[in-house]
Structure formats: C-alpha cells, structure tokens
Amino acid sequence: MTLRTFYFFSLLFAAFALVPAGAHLAELANKMKLGATEYQTVQQIYRGWEIFGVVVVGALASTFALTIGLRGHPTAFTPALIALLCIVATQVVFWTFTFPVNRMTVNWTVLPDNWAELRARWEYSHAASAGLNAAALIALIVSLLRY
C-alpha cells in the first residue's frame, strides 16, 4: 500500500471516529441536566454503537501504518505520530473511565446510588475522547499538508 492510501484511510477513519464522539460532546450539557429516569431512558439510544469499534480499529491500524511509513519524512511524521497517540489515548480513556461505568450500570439499565457520579465520569470521558479525536484529525491534516 502507498502512503496516499494510508493517508486516505487514516483521514477517513479519524473523521468517522469523530462522529459519535462529537455527538456525545454536543449533547453533554443537556444530558447533565436530566434526572435519573430521563437519563437512563436517553442512554438506551446507544444500543448497537459498539459497531464503531470497527472504526477505532481502522483508525489505529491505518494511522499506525501511516506513521511507520512516514519515518523518513520528519515534518509529516511528527503530526502523524501525534494523531496516533491521540487515537491511542481515546482508547485509554474508554477502557479506564467509560467501559467500567458501562459495566457498573449494565449499560445504563441499572442505576446505582452513585449514578450521578457515574454519569459525570461517562459523559466527561466521552468529551475528552471527542477532543482527542478532533486533535487526531487535525494532526493528520497537518501531516498531509507537510508531506
């Protein structure tokens, strides 16, 4: 595969990864105002979103391959590496903060007594991921422009 192909897939998957993350960020302020019952109901709209895992794997693989391919081009390599690290960081955030909340709430079908604290952790972890996904996309664009 050529670097152009890796750029194409890296940019495609980074943009696709920003879609659900951006949606979470856009709805954050309104969701933080919801009561327990309303929040639990709204959370059910995310059933099936695990399919976006394919996008994350694609973003990781294509950006990793791109970064390796750019080792001889320092001005393009550095932003590609930043993009890769941002994508990896979204996974660190997910597995450290988001996923444990999903398990504690059985994907928001059960509300523990500390549901409001768990809601904050879940919502803000998605906001952090949105920022990291946006940074990854921007870094990939910068890398492409410098290539």
Short mmCIF file of C-alpha atoms in Angstrom, two decimals:
data_model
loop_
_atom_site.label_atom_id
_atom_site.label_comp_id
_atom_site.label_asym_id
_atom_site.label_seq_id
_atom_site.Cartn_x
_atom_site.Cartn_y
_atom_site.Cartn_z
CA MET A 1 0.00 0.00 0.00
CA THR A 2 1.14 3.53 -0.67
CA LEU A 3 1.33 6.42 1.76
CA ARG A 4 -1.54 8.05 -0.12
CA THR A 5 -3.68 5.01 0.68
CA PHE A 6 -2.72 5.16 4.35
CA TYR A 7 -3.50 8.89 4.42
CA PHE A 8 -6.89 8.20 2.84
CA PHE A 9 -7.85 5.52 5.37
CA SER A 10 -6.36 7.37 8.33
CA LEU A 11 -8.32 10.52 7.50
CA LEU A 12 -11.48 8.53 6.74
CA PHE A 13 -11.41 6.55 9.98
CA ALA A 14 -10.39 9.57 12.07
CA ALA A 15 -13.34 11.52 10.65
CA PHE A 16 -15.72 8.60 11.26
CA ALA A 17 -14.43 8.25 14.83
CA LEU A 18 -15.22 11.90 15.45
CA VAL A 19 -18.89 11.40 14.56
CA PRO A 20 -20.06 9.54 17.71
CA ALA A 21 -17.56 11.39 19.90
CA GLY A 22 -18.81 14.73 18.59
CA ALA A 23 -22.40 13.66 19.15
CA HIS A 24 -21.63 12.87 22.79
CA LEU A 25 -19.94 16.24 23.21
CA ALA A 26 -22.82 18.12 21.57
CA GLU A 27 -25.41 16.58 23.87
CA LEU A 28 -23.36 16.74 27.08
CA ALA A 29 -24.79 19.95 28.54
CA ASN A 30 -28.39 18.86 28.07
CA LYS A 31 -27.81 15.33 29.34
CA MET A 32 -26.14 16.58 32.53
CA LYS A 33 -29.42 18.32 33.42
CA LEU A 34 -31.54 15.15 33.18
CA GLY A 35 -32.90 13.34 36.19
CA ALA A 36 -32.22 9.67 36.83
CA THR A 37 -35.18 8.23 34.94
CA GLU A 38 -34.78 10.53 31.94
CA TYR A 39 -31.05 9.91 31.76
CA GLN A 40 -31.48 6.14 31.92
CA THR A 41 -34.05 6.32 29.11
CA VAL A 42 -31.87 8.51 26.90
CA GLN A 43 -28.86 6.24 27.37
CA GLN A 44 -30.69 3.42 25.60
CA ILE A 45 -30.23 5.18 22.25
CA TYR A 46 -26.60 3.96 22.28
CA ARG A 47 -27.52 0.30 21.86
CA GLY A 48 -25.59 -1.03 18.91
CA TRP A 49 -22.95 1.72 18.92
CA GLU A 50 -20.28 -0.89 19.64
CA ILE A 51 -20.11 -1.28 15.85
CA PHE A 52 -17.99 1.87 15.91
CA GLY A 53 -15.25 -0.36 17.33
CA VAL A 54 -14.51 -1.25 13.70
CA VAL A 55 -13.82 2.43 13.05
CA VAL A 56 -11.46 2.63 16.02
CA VAL A 57 -9.53 -0.44 14.88
CA GLY A 58 -9.34 1.03 11.37
CA ALA A 59 -8.11 4.36 12.73
CA LEU A 60 -5.47 2.70 14.89
CA ALA A 61 -4.22 0.37 12.15
CA SER A 62 -4.16 2.88 9.31
CA THR A 63 -2.61 5.66 11.38
CA PHE A 64 0.00 3.28 12.77
CA ALA A 65 0.89 2.17 9.23
CA LEU A 66 0.98 5.79 8.06
CA THR A 67 3.25 6.80 10.93
CA ILE A 68 5.65 3.94 10.21
CA GLY A 69 5.64 4.88 6.52
CA LEU A 70 6.47 8.49 7.29
CA ARG A 71 9.62 7.81 9.35
CA GLY A 72 11.78 9.29 6.60
CA HIS A 73 9.71 12.50 6.41
CA PRO A 74 10.18 14.27 9.76
CA THR A 75 7.88 17.21 9.04
CA ALA A 76 4.99 14.87 8.22
CA PHE A 77 5.97 12.14 10.70
CA THR A 78 5.59 14.22 13.87
CA PRO A 79 1.94 15.23 13.33
CA ALA A 80 1.13 11.66 12.21
CA LEU A 81 2.67 10.37 15.43
CA ILE A 82 0.63 12.91 17.41
CA ALA A 83 -2.50 11.68 15.64
CA LEU A 84 -1.66 8.08 16.50
CA LEU A 85 -1.03 8.96 20.14
CA CYS A 86 -4.35 10.82 20.31
CA ILE A 87 -6.19 7.80 18.91
CA VAL A 88 -4.43 5.52 21.39
CA ALA A 89 -5.34 7.97 24.16
CA THR A 90 -9.05 7.71 23.24
CA GLN A 91 -8.77 4.00 23.98
CA VAL A 92 -7.02 4.62 27.28
CA VAL A 93 -9.86 6.97 28.23
CA PHE A 94 -12.52 4.49 27.11
CA TRP A 95 -11.11 1.45 28.92
CA THR A 96 -10.17 3.44 32.04
CA PHE A 97 -13.30 5.56 32.51
CA THR A 98 -16.16 4.76 30.11
CA PHE A 99 -16.16 0.97 29.97
CA PRO A 100 -16.09 0.46 33.76
CA VAL A 101 -19.16 2.71 34.05
CA ASN A 102 -20.91 0.69 31.36
CA ARG A 103 -20.23 -2.44 33.41
CA MET A 104 -21.32 -0.88 36.73
CA THR A 105 -24.60 0.28 35.21
CA VAL A 106 -25.08 -2.75 32.93
CA ASN A 107 -25.08 -0.31 30.01
CA TRP A 108 -27.36 2.05 31.90
CA THR A 109 -30.10 -0.50 32.53
CA VAL A 110 -29.33 -0.32 36.26
CA LEU A 111 -28.85 2.91 38.21
CA PRO A 112 -26.62 2.53 41.28
CA ASP A 113 -26.93 5.00 44.14
CA ASN A 114 -23.94 6.94 42.77
CA TRP A 115 -25.44 7.17 39.29
CA ALA A 116 -24.85 10.94 39.06
CA GLU A 117 -21.11 10.48 39.71
CA LEU A 118 -21.02 7.69 37.15
CA ARG A 119 -22.91 9.86 34.67
CA ALA A 120 -20.31 12.61 35.05
CA ARG A 121 -17.46 10.14 34.54
CA TRP A 122 -19.17 8.65 31.46
CA GLU A 123 -20.08 11.98 29.88
CA TYR A 124 -16.77 13.72 30.53
CA SER A 125 -14.78 10.73 29.32
CA HIS A 126 -16.66 10.98 26.03
CA ALA A 127 -15.96 14.72 25.91
CA ALA A 128 -12.25 14.02 26.39
CA SER A 129 -12.37 11.46 23.60
CA ALA A 130 -14.06 13.97 21.31
CA GLY A 131 -11.22 16.41 21.91
CA LEU A 132 -8.64 13.71 21.28
CA ASN A 133 -10.41 12.57 18.10
CA ALA A 134 -10.55 16.15 16.83
CA ALA A 135 -6.86 16.63 17.62
CA ALA A 136 -6.04 13.40 15.76
CA LEU A 137 -7.95 14.53 12.68
CA ILE A 138 -6.28 17.95 12.73
CA ALA A 139 -2.84 16.38 13.17
CA LEU A 140 -3.47 14.07 10.20
CA ILE A 141 -4.45 17.04 8.05
CA VAL A 142 -1.30 18.90 9.12
CA SER A 143 0.77 15.81 8.33
CA LEU A 144 -0.76 15.55 4.88
CA LEU A 145 -0.10 19.22 4.19
CA ARG A 146 3.54 18.81 5.24
CA TYR A 147 4.11 15.63 3.20
#
